[in-house]
Amino acid sequence: MWLFSPADPNPQVTRISFFSLCLAAAITYAGCAADYFVYYPVSTPRVAIFATSILGLTISFTLMILSGIGLASAIPSAPSFSSAYDTSQGALLVTALNEPLGGFGRFLAVIIALTLVANSVAPTYSVGIDFQVLGRGFARIPRLVWNTVGVVIYMVCALAGRDHLSEVFTNFLALMGYWVAIWISITIEEQIIFRRRRGYDWTAWNERKKLPLGIAALIAFLVGWAGAILCMAQVWYIGPIAASVGQYGADMGNYVGFSWAALVYPPLRWLELKKFGR
């Protein structure tokens, strides 16, 4: 609704923020994709991996985004929708399904609720690996333990913030996308510029003295974060550069963070390789 509102003096700016939110939701998959593709045969074509990833993300996100736009567009003209939305986004969804579909609509609402559980399976699996890469001491603890710890953490957070959980996630979703955009830029450049010919020494994956120091990546990441902070537009903070665009600011954190990190990483990585050779 707000995306195309005629009362919006700068609809293009609003759309930038909307597309940034959509991007943030999708690219977070990149951080855990390798946790699952590692089980694919080494002979799996790159094109097949890329195609299946894009197809799965596109179908799922397109369906949800279009459904959300449709529901939001109906709020001004449907009092019941407006009242439900004042309660929560989940209440709006249940009302939208219940009014025209009755019992079948309530059944669909239950199915949608169960999809939230299914959607938590992949990141819960990755939590175990995330903890283990923090250090050798963490790696000695079985992954099952870390998975359980992760479940306990997000259950406590969900119970403690159940009254405002949707609002919190909506406000911080784009923030989670910033670091992923920066990480993607560094990863892509490392692959295309520095590893395309040299490749990777997979036998040294656990030998500390043979792995990159990460100085270039850390500095590029911090530079990207600085750009993201200056250009972010959230409910709780609007960066100075973002505030200069439109009436309410435009969320450009993903794009600027990506580009700033991409600009500084190649020369920094070249210096790192020249100085340390790894």
PDB file of C-alpha atoms in Angstrom:
ATOM      1  CA  MET A   1       0.000   0.000   0.000  1.00  0.00           C
ATOM      2  CA  TRP A   2       2.616   2.541   1.086  1.00  0.00           C
ATOM      3  CA  LEU A   3       4.769   1.490  -1.865  1.00  0.00           C
ATOM      4  CA  PHE A   4       2.441   3.099  -4.388  1.00  0.00           C
ATOM      5  CA  SER A   5       0.596   5.630  -2.243  1.00  0.00           C
ATOM      6  CA  PRO A   6      -0.163   8.839  -4.166  1.00  0.00           C
ATOM      7  CA  ALA A   7       0.407  10.728  -0.892  1.00  0.00           C
ATOM      8  CA  ASP A   8       4.053   9.705  -0.951  1.00  0.00           C
ATOM      9  CA  PRO A   9       6.005  12.665  -2.388  1.00  0.00           C
ATOM     10  CA  ASN A  10       8.969  10.439  -3.295  1.00  0.00           C
ATOM     11  CA  PRO A  11       7.707   6.997  -4.314  1.00  0.00           C
ATOM     12  CA  GLN A  12      11.030   6.112  -5.952  1.00  0.00           C
ATOM     13  CA  VAL A  13      12.851   6.624  -2.658  1.00  0.00           C
ATOM     14  CA  THR A  14      10.322   4.470  -0.823  1.00  0.00           C
ATOM     15  CA  ARG A  15      10.783   1.721  -3.374  1.00  0.00           C
ATOM     16  CA  ILE A  16      14.542   1.758  -2.839  1.00  0.00           C
ATOM     17  CA  SER A  17      13.953   0.965   0.841  1.00  0.00           C
ATOM     18  CA  PHE A  18      11.360  -1.676  -0.056  1.00  0.00           C
ATOM     19  CA  PHE A  19      13.698  -3.419  -2.501  1.00  0.00           C
ATOM     20  CA  SER A  20      16.493  -3.234   0.087  1.00  0.00           C
ATOM     21  CA  LEU A  21      14.284  -5.075   2.564  1.00  0.00           C
ATOM     22  CA  CYS A  22      13.446  -7.728  -0.053  1.00  0.00           C
ATOM     23  CA  LEU A  23      17.147  -8.092  -0.892  1.00  0.00           C
ATOM     24  CA  ALA A  24      18.114  -8.432   2.766  1.00  0.00           C
ATOM     25  CA  ALA A  25      15.639 -11.267   3.214  1.00  0.00           C
ATOM     26  CA  ALA A  26      16.962 -13.184   0.207  1.00  0.00           C
ATOM     27  CA  ILE A  27      20.733 -12.789   0.440  1.00  0.00           C
ATOM     28  CA  THR A  28      20.934 -14.080   4.007  1.00  0.00           C
ATOM     29  CA  TYR A  29      20.754 -17.534   2.380  1.00  0.00           C
ATOM     30  CA  ALA A  30      24.229 -16.962   0.919  1.00  0.00           C
ATOM     31  CA  GLY A  31      25.860 -17.199   4.326  1.00  0.00           C
ATOM     32  CA  CYS A  32      24.679 -20.753   4.948  1.00  0.00           C
ATOM     33  CA  ALA A  33      24.454 -22.104   1.385  1.00  0.00           C
ATOM     34  CA  ALA A  34      27.847 -23.826   1.582  1.00  0.00           C
ATOM     35  CA  ASP A  35      26.679 -25.779   4.631  1.00  0.00           C
ATOM     36  CA  TYR A  36      24.398 -27.753   2.291  1.00  0.00           C
ATOM     37  CA  PHE A  37      26.145 -27.649  -1.077  1.00  0.00           C
ATOM     38  CA  VAL A  38      29.134 -29.348   0.537  1.00  0.00           C
ATOM     39  CA  TYR A  39      27.107 -32.575   0.443  1.00  0.00           C
ATOM     40  CA  TYR A  40      26.706 -32.371  -3.338  1.00  0.00           C
ATOM     41  CA  PRO A  41      28.969 -34.556  -5.489  1.00  0.00           C
ATOM     42  CA  VAL A  42      32.091 -32.716  -6.685  1.00  0.00           C
ATOM     43  CA  SER A  43      30.954 -33.371 -10.244  1.00  0.00           C
ATOM     44  CA  THR A  44      27.770 -31.294  -9.795  1.00  0.00           C
ATOM     45  CA  PRO A  45      27.731 -28.575 -12.515  1.00  0.00           C
ATOM     46  CA  ARG A  46      27.990 -25.007 -11.270  1.00  0.00           C
ATOM     47  CA  VAL A  47      25.138 -24.029 -13.546  1.00  0.00           C
ATOM     48  CA  ALA A  48      22.854 -26.566 -11.882  1.00  0.00           C
ATOM     49  CA  ILE A  49      23.687 -25.279  -8.389  1.00  0.00           C
ATOM     50  CA  PHE A  50      23.144 -21.685  -9.460  1.00  0.00           C
ATOM     51  CA  ALA A  51      19.897 -22.445 -11.295  1.00  0.00           C
ATOM     52  CA  THR A  52      18.351 -24.443  -8.464  1.00  0.00           C
ATOM     53  CA  SER A  53      19.301 -21.769  -5.921  1.00  0.00           C
ATOM     54  CA  ILE A  54      17.886 -18.883  -7.952  1.00  0.00           C
ATOM     55  CA  LEU A  55      14.762 -20.816  -8.875  1.00  0.00           C
ATOM     56  CA  GLY A  56      14.011 -21.805  -5.291  1.00  0.00           C
ATOM     57  CA  LEU A  57      14.608 -18.330  -3.893  1.00  0.00           C
ATOM     58  CA  THR A  58      12.710 -16.580  -6.670  1.00  0.00           C
ATOM     59  CA  ILE A  59       9.590 -18.752  -6.456  1.00  0.00           C
ATOM     60  CA  SER A  60       9.363 -18.632  -2.662  1.00  0.00           C
ATOM     61  CA  PHE A  61      10.074 -14.931  -2.228  1.00  0.00           C
ATOM     62  CA  THR A  62       7.965 -13.812  -5.170  1.00  0.00           C
ATOM     63  CA  LEU A  63       4.929 -15.653  -3.806  1.00  0.00           C
ATOM     64  CA  MET A  64       5.322 -14.167  -0.322  1.00  0.00           C
ATOM     65  CA  ILE A  65       6.144 -10.635  -1.471  1.00  0.00           C
ATOM     66  CA  LEU A  66       3.190 -10.462  -3.854  1.00  0.00           C
ATOM     67  CA  SER A  67       0.893 -11.852  -1.157  1.00  0.00           C
ATOM     68  CA  GLY A  68       2.152  -9.211   1.253  1.00  0.00           C
ATOM     69  CA  ILE A  69       1.596  -6.425  -1.261  1.00  0.00           C
ATOM     70  CA  GLY A  70      -1.930  -7.681  -1.887  1.00  0.00           C
ATOM     71  CA  LEU A  71      -2.788  -7.784   1.805  1.00  0.00           C
ATOM     72  CA  ALA A  72      -1.268  -4.360   2.464  1.00  0.00           C
ATOM     73  CA  SER A  73      -3.167  -2.867  -0.472  1.00  0.00           C
ATOM     74  CA  ALA A  74      -6.458  -4.049   1.004  1.00  0.00           C
ATOM     75  CA  ILE A  75      -5.937  -2.520   4.461  1.00  0.00           C
ATOM     76  CA  PRO A  76      -7.323   0.981   3.641  1.00  0.00           C
ATOM     77  CA  SER A  77     -10.519  -0.368   2.106  1.00  0.00           C
ATOM     78  CA  ALA A  78     -11.205  -3.272   4.490  1.00  0.00           C
ATOM     79  CA  PRO A  79     -11.900  -2.263   8.127  1.00  0.00           C
ATOM     80  CA  SER A  80     -11.466  -5.828   9.350  1.00  0.00           C
ATOM     81  CA  PHE A  81      -8.021  -5.999   7.731  1.00  0.00           C
ATOM     82  CA  SER A  82      -7.042  -2.670   9.274  1.00  0.00           C
ATOM     83  CA  SER A  83      -8.178  -3.790  12.721  1.00  0.00           C
ATOM     84  CA  ALA A  84      -6.316  -7.088  12.389  1.00  0.00           C
ATOM     85  CA  TYR A  85      -3.148  -5.332  11.243  1.00  0.00           C
ATOM     86  CA  ASP A  86      -3.274  -3.102  14.321  1.00  0.00           C
ATOM     87  CA  THR A  87      -3.019  -6.302  16.343  1.00  0.00           C
ATOM     88  CA  SER A  88      -0.229  -7.983  14.365  1.00  0.00           C
ATOM     89  CA  GLN A  89       0.790  -9.049  10.891  1.00  0.00           C
ATOM     90  CA  GLY A  90      -0.119 -12.615  11.790  1.00  0.00           C
ATOM     91  CA  ALA A  91      -3.633 -11.516  12.761  1.00  0.00           C
ATOM     92  CA  LEU A  92      -3.981  -9.822   9.384  1.00  0.00           C
ATOM     93  CA  LEU A  93      -3.008 -13.029   7.627  1.00  0.00           C
ATOM     94  CA  VAL A  94      -5.459 -15.128   9.629  1.00  0.00           C
ATOM     95  CA  THR A  95      -8.267 -12.623   9.000  1.00  0.00           C
ATOM     96  CA  ALA A  96      -7.535 -12.510   5.275  1.00  0.00           C
ATOM     97  CA  LEU A  97      -7.753 -16.308   5.054  1.00  0.00           C
ATOM     98  CA  ASN A  98     -10.663 -16.760   7.434  1.00  0.00           C
ATOM     99  CA  GLU A  99     -13.148 -14.253   5.980  1.00  0.00           C
ATOM    100  CA  PRO A 100     -13.441 -15.587   2.411  1.00  0.00           C
ATOM    101  CA  LEU A 101     -12.444 -19.232   3.018  1.00  0.00           C
ATOM    102  CA  GLY A 102     -13.875 -20.074   6.431  1.00  0.00           C
ATOM    103  CA  GLY A 103     -12.640 -23.367   7.854  1.00  0.00           C
ATOM    104  CA  PHE A 104     -10.347 -24.004   4.919  1.00  0.00           C
ATOM    105  CA  GLY A 105      -8.783 -20.608   5.498  1.00  0.00           C
ATOM    106  CA  ARG A 106      -8.059 -21.510   9.121  1.00  0.00           C
ATOM    107  CA  PHE A 107      -6.490 -24.742   7.904  1.00  0.00           C
ATOM    108  CA  LEU A 108      -4.231 -22.736   5.572  1.00  0.00           C
ATOM    109  CA  ALA A 109      -3.302 -20.447   8.458  1.00  0.00           C
ATOM    110  CA  VAL A 110      -2.131 -23.498  10.420  1.00  0.00           C
ATOM    111  CA  ILE A 111      -0.076 -24.672   7.431  1.00  0.00           C
ATOM    112  CA  ILE A 112       1.538 -21.241   7.173  1.00  0.00           C
ATOM    113  CA  ALA A 113       2.349 -21.335  10.882  1.00  0.00           C
ATOM    114  CA  LEU A 114       4.029 -24.716  10.396  1.00  0.00           C
ATOM    115  CA  THR A 115       6.117 -23.293   7.538  1.00  0.00           C
ATOM    116  CA  LEU A 116       7.714 -20.980  10.100  1.00  0.00           C
ATOM    117  CA  VAL A 117       8.945 -24.072  11.903  1.00  0.00           C
ATOM    118  CA  ALA A 118      10.230 -25.561   8.650  1.00  0.00           C
ATOM    119  CA  ASN A 119      11.943 -22.277   7.819  1.00  0.00           C
ATOM    120  CA  SER A 120      13.883 -22.521  11.083  1.00  0.00           C
ATOM    121  CA  VAL A 121      15.366 -25.930  10.266  1.00  0.00           C
ATOM    122  CA  ALA A 122      18.115 -24.737   7.900  1.00  0.00           C
ATOM    123  CA  PRO A 123      19.502 -21.920  10.078  1.00  0.00           C
ATOM    124  CA  THR A 124      19.280 -24.147  13.159  1.00  0.00           C
ATOM    125  CA  TYR A 125      21.460 -26.706  11.381  1.00  0.00           C
ATOM    126  CA  SER A 126      23.949 -23.994  10.399  1.00  0.00           C
ATOM    127  CA  VAL A 127      24.162 -22.700  13.972  1.00  0.00           C
ATOM    128  CA  GLY A 128      26.221 -25.748  14.932  1.00  0.00           C
ATOM    129  CA  ILE A 129      28.790 -25.022  12.230  1.00  0.00           C
ATOM    130  CA  ASP A 130      28.808 -21.311  13.057  1.00  0.00           C
ATOM    131  CA  PHE A 131      29.785 -22.027  16.650  1.00  0.00           C
ATOM    132  CA  GLN A 132      32.453 -24.545  15.644  1.00  0.00           C
ATOM    133  CA  VAL A 133      34.288 -22.158  13.325  1.00  0.00           C
ATOM    134  CA  LEU A 134      34.851 -19.760  16.237  1.00  0.00           C
ATOM    135  CA  GLY A 135      37.880 -21.774  17.316  1.00  0.00           C
ATOM    136  CA  ARG A 136      39.386 -25.182  18.000  1.00  0.00           C
ATOM    137  CA  GLY A 137      37.857 -25.301  21.464  1.00  0.00           C
ATOM    138  CA  PHE A 138      34.386 -24.753  20.037  1.00  0.00           C
ATOM    139  CA  ALA A 139      35.004 -27.387  17.343  1.00  0.00           C
ATOM    140  CA  ARG A 140      35.671 -30.063  19.963  1.00  0.00           C
ATOM    141  CA  ILE A 141      32.100 -29.787  21.214  1.00  0.00           C
ATOM    142  CA  PRO A 142      29.663 -31.900  19.119  1.00  0.00           C
ATOM    143  CA  ARG A 143      27.511 -29.984  16.689  1.00  0.00           C
ATOM    144  CA  LEU A 144      24.360 -31.403  18.265  1.00  0.00           C
ATOM    145  CA  VAL A 145      25.159 -29.496  21.460  1.00  0.00           C
ATOM    146  CA  TRP A 146      25.548 -26.211  19.595  1.00  0.00           C
ATOM    147  CA  ASN A 147      22.313 -26.836  17.679  1.00  0.00           C
ATOM    148  CA  THR A 148      20.530 -27.302  20.987  1.00  0.00           C
ATOM    149  CA  VAL A 149      22.101 -24.127  22.396  1.00  0.00           C
ATOM    150  CA  GLY A 150      20.912 -22.225  19.339  1.00  0.00           C
ATOM    151  CA  VAL A 151      17.357 -23.504  19.765  1.00  0.00           C
ATOM    152  CA  VAL A 152      17.360 -22.499  23.435  1.00  0.00           C
ATOM    153  CA  ILE A 153      18.639 -19.011  22.575  1.00  0.00           C
ATOM    154  CA  TYR A 154      16.018 -18.241  19.946  1.00  0.00           C
ATOM    155  CA  MET A 155      13.235 -19.811  22.030  1.00  0.00           C
ATOM    156  CA  VAL A 156      14.113 -17.539  24.959  1.00  0.00           C
ATOM    157  CA  CYS A 157      14.226 -14.526  22.632  1.00  0.00           C
ATOM    158  CA  ALA A 158      10.872 -15.486  21.103  1.00  0.00           C
ATOM    159  CA  LEU A 159       9.188 -15.939  24.472  1.00  0.00           C
ATOM    160  CA  ALA A 160      10.653 -12.755  25.932  1.00  0.00           C
ATOM    161  CA  GLY A 161       9.696 -10.624  22.944  1.00  0.00           C
ATOM    162  CA  ARG A 162       6.536 -12.412  21.839  1.00  0.00           C
ATOM    163  CA  ASP A 163       4.426  -9.259  22.077  1.00  0.00           C
ATOM    164  CA  HIS A 164       6.696  -7.311  19.709  1.00  0.00           C
ATOM    165  CA  LEU A 165       8.652 -10.042  17.939  1.00  0.00           C
ATOM    166  CA  SER A 166       7.321  -9.284  14.455  1.00  0.00           C
ATOM    167  CA  GLU A 167       8.124  -5.599  14.852  1.00  0.00           C
ATOM    168  CA  VAL A 168      11.644  -6.371  16.064  1.00  0.00           C
ATOM    169  CA  PHE A 169      12.361  -8.719  13.171  1.00  0.00           C
ATOM    170  CA  THR A 170      10.979  -6.260  10.631  1.00  0.00           C
ATOM    171  CA  ASN A 171      13.157  -3.461  11.986  1.00  0.00           C
ATOM    172  CA  PHE A 172      16.334  -5.544  12.126  1.00  0.00           C
ATOM    173  CA  LEU A 173      15.930  -7.673   8.990  1.00  0.00           C
ATOM    174  CA  ALA A 174      17.647  -5.154   6.729  1.00  0.00           C
ATOM    175  CA  LEU A 175      20.446  -4.792   9.284  1.00  0.00           C
ATOM    176  CA  MET A 176      21.161  -8.508   8.973  1.00  0.00           C
ATOM    177  CA  GLY A 177      21.414  -8.063   5.219  1.00  0.00           C
ATOM    178  CA  TYR A 178      24.139  -5.416   5.456  1.00  0.00           C
ATOM    179  CA  TRP A 179      26.866  -7.743   6.668  1.00  0.00           C
ATOM    180  CA  VAL A 180      25.871 -10.408   4.127  1.00  0.00           C
ATOM    181  CA  ALA A 181      26.134  -7.912   1.238  1.00  0.00           C
ATOM    182  CA  ILE A 182      29.620  -6.894   2.403  1.00  0.00           C
ATOM    183  CA  TRP A 183      30.662 -10.511   2.872  1.00  0.00           C
ATOM    184  CA  ILE A 184      29.405 -11.404  -0.618  1.00  0.00           C
ATOM    185  CA  SER A 185      31.464  -8.625  -2.238  1.00  0.00           C
ATOM    186  CA  ILE A 186      34.638  -9.818  -0.501  1.00  0.00           C
ATOM    187  CA  THR A 187      33.953 -13.474  -1.324  1.00  0.00           C
ATOM    188  CA  ILE A 188      33.224 -12.790  -4.996  1.00  0.00           C
ATOM    189  CA  GLU A 189      36.379 -10.733  -5.462  1.00  0.00           C
ATOM    190  CA  GLU A 190      38.518 -13.304  -3.670  1.00  0.00           C
ATOM    191  CA  GLN A 191      37.177 -15.980  -6.005  1.00  0.00           C
ATOM    192  CA  ILE A 192      37.329 -14.068  -9.289  1.00  0.00           C
ATOM    193  CA  ILE A 193      40.441 -11.929  -8.806  1.00  0.00           C
ATOM    194  CA  PHE A 194      42.739 -13.931  -6.556  1.00  0.00           C
ATOM    195  CA  ARG A 195      41.627 -17.579  -6.720  1.00  0.00           C
ATOM    196  CA  ARG A 196      40.582 -18.058 -10.309  1.00  0.00           C
ATOM    197  CA  ARG A 197      44.047 -19.218 -11.352  1.00  0.00           C
ATOM    198  CA  ARG A 198      45.631 -20.164  -8.008  1.00  0.00           C
ATOM    199  CA  GLY A 199      42.678 -22.139  -6.776  1.00  0.00           C
ATOM    200  CA  TYR A 200      42.403 -23.395  -3.192  1.00  0.00           C
ATOM    201  CA  ASP A 201      44.603 -25.759  -1.239  1.00  0.00           C
ATOM    202  CA  TRP A 202      41.853 -27.863   0.310  1.00  0.00           C
ATOM    203  CA  THR A 203      44.369 -29.955   2.269  1.00  0.00           C
ATOM    204  CA  ALA A 204      45.306 -26.863   4.315  1.00  0.00           C
ATOM    205  CA  TRP A 205      41.779 -26.047   5.441  1.00  0.00           C
ATOM    206  CA  ASN A 206      42.692 -26.649   9.099  1.00  0.00           C
ATOM    207  CA  GLU A 207      46.338 -25.494   9.093  1.00  0.00           C
ATOM    208  CA  ARG A 208      46.448 -22.055  10.641  1.00  0.00           C
ATOM    209  CA  LYS A 209      49.857 -21.080   9.229  1.00  0.00           C
ATOM    210  CA  LYS A 210      48.723 -21.693   5.649  1.00  0.00           C
ATOM    211  CA  LEU A 211      45.407 -19.863   5.789  1.00  0.00           C
ATOM    212  CA  PRO A 212      44.978 -16.162   4.917  1.00  0.00           C
ATOM    213  CA  LEU A 213      45.435 -13.814   7.855  1.00  0.00           C
ATOM    214  CA  GLY A 214      42.215 -12.002   7.007  1.00  0.00           C
ATOM    215  CA  ILE A 215      43.610  -8.515   7.529  1.00  0.00           C
ATOM    216  CA  ALA A 216      42.430  -7.301   4.127  1.00  0.00           C
ATOM    217  CA  ALA A 217      39.007  -8.873   4.586  1.00  0.00           C
ATOM    218  CA  LEU A 218      38.591  -7.352   8.059  1.00  0.00           C
ATOM    219  CA  ILE A 219      39.507  -3.833   6.933  1.00  0.00           C
ATOM    220  CA  ALA A 220      37.280  -4.096   3.851  1.00  0.00           C
ATOM    221  CA  PHE A 221      34.455  -5.384   6.025  1.00  0.00           C
ATOM    222  CA  LEU A 222      34.783  -2.452   8.424  1.00  0.00           C
ATOM    223  CA  VAL A 223      34.892   0.027   5.538  1.00  0.00           C
ATOM    224  CA  GLY A 224      31.769  -1.560   4.088  1.00  0.00           C
ATOM    225  CA  TRP A 225      30.063  -1.352   7.477  1.00  0.00           C
ATOM    226  CA  ALA A 226      30.926   2.335   7.706  1.00  0.00           C
ATOM    227  CA  GLY A 227      29.238   2.892   4.344  1.00  0.00           C
ATOM    228  CA  ALA A 228      26.215   0.840   5.405  1.00  0.00           C
ATOM    229  CA  ILE A 229      25.815   2.851   8.627  1.00  0.00           C
ATOM    230  CA  LEU A 230      26.020   6.157   6.772  1.00  0.00           C
ATOM    231  CA  CYS A 231      23.420   5.016   4.247  1.00  0.00           C
ATOM    232  CA  MET A 232      21.018   2.957   6.337  1.00  0.00           C
ATOM    233  CA  ALA A 233      17.446   4.086   6.953  1.00  0.00           C
ATOM    234  CA  GLN A 234      15.718   2.197   9.748  1.00  0.00           C
ATOM    235  CA  VAL A 235      13.009   3.010  12.249  1.00  0.00           C
ATOM    236  CA  TRP A 236      15.582   3.469  15.010  1.00  0.00           C
ATOM    237  CA  TYR A 237      18.360   5.178  13.005  1.00  0.00           C
ATOM    238  CA  ILE A 238      18.801   7.019   9.702  1.00  0.00           C
ATOM    239  CA  GLY A 239      22.327   7.631   8.426  1.00  0.00           C
ATOM    240  CA  PRO A 240      23.328  11.120   7.306  1.00  0.00           C
ATOM    241  CA  ILE A 241      23.666  10.171   3.650  1.00  0.00           C
ATOM    242  CA  ALA A 242      20.379   8.238   3.638  1.00  0.00           C
ATOM    243  CA  ALA A 243      18.635  11.182   5.348  1.00  0.00           C
ATOM    244  CA  SER A 244      19.593  13.461   2.473  1.00  0.00           C
ATOM    245  CA  VAL A 245      17.486  11.394   0.062  1.00  0.00           C
ATOM    246  CA  GLY A 246      13.722  11.903   0.167  1.00  0.00           C
ATOM    247  CA  GLN A 247      11.464  12.890   3.034  1.00  0.00           C
ATOM    248  CA  TYR A 248      12.094   9.847   5.236  1.00  0.00           C
ATOM    249  CA  GLY A 249      15.468   8.733   3.894  1.00  0.00           C
ATOM    250  CA  ALA A 250      16.326   5.872   1.575  1.00  0.00           C
ATOM    251  CA  ASP A 251      17.826   2.625   2.829  1.00  0.00           C
ATOM    252  CA  MET A 252      20.922   2.211   0.666  1.00  0.00           C
ATOM    253  CA  GLY A 253      23.037   0.346   3.223  1.00  0.00           C
ATOM    254  CA  ASN A 254      23.215  -2.903   1.232  1.00  0.00           C
ATOM    255  CA  TYR A 255      24.321  -1.248  -1.979  1.00  0.00           C
ATOM    256  CA  VAL A 256      26.832   1.167  -0.464  1.00  0.00           C
ATOM    257  CA  GLY A 257      28.266  -1.404   1.936  1.00  0.00           C
ATOM    258  CA  PHE A 258      28.762  -3.835  -0.949  1.00  0.00           C
ATOM    259  CA  SER A 259      30.397  -1.252  -3.213  1.00  0.00           C
ATOM    260  CA  TRP A 260      32.697   0.286  -0.582  1.00  0.00           C
ATOM    261  CA  ALA A 261      33.996  -3.108   0.464  1.00  0.00           C
ATOM    262  CA  ALA A 262      34.432  -4.081  -3.186  1.00  0.00           C
ATOM    263  CA  LEU A 263      36.490  -0.943  -3.848  1.00  0.00           C
ATOM    264  CA  VAL A 264      39.009  -1.380  -1.039  1.00  0.00           C
ATOM    265  CA  TYR A 265      39.380  -5.164  -0.854  1.00  0.00           C
ATOM    266  CA  PRO A 266      41.435  -5.831  -4.047  1.00  0.00           C
ATOM    267  CA  PRO A 267      44.326  -3.447  -3.225  1.00  0.00           C
ATOM    268  CA  LEU A 268      44.326  -4.506   0.417  1.00  0.00           C
ATOM    269  CA  ARG A 269      44.367  -8.190  -0.493  1.00  0.00           C
ATOM    270  CA  TRP A 270      47.164  -7.602  -3.007  1.00  0.00           C
ATOM    271  CA  LEU A 271      49.245  -5.954  -0.279  1.00  0.00           C
ATOM    272  CA  GLU A 272      48.456  -8.793   2.103  1.00  0.00           C
ATOM    273  CA  LEU A 273      49.589 -11.414  -0.406  1.00  0.00           C
ATOM    274  CA  LYS A 274      52.741  -9.454  -1.213  1.00  0.00           C
ATOM    275  CA  LYS A 275      53.623  -9.029   2.467  1.00  0.00           C
ATOM    276  CA  PHE A 276      52.677 -12.434   3.893  1.00  0.00           C
ATOM    277  CA  GLY A 277      52.277 -14.676   0.824  1.00  0.00           C
ATOM    278  CA  ARG A 278      48.992 -16.183   1.970  1.00  0.00           C
TER     279      ARG A 278
END
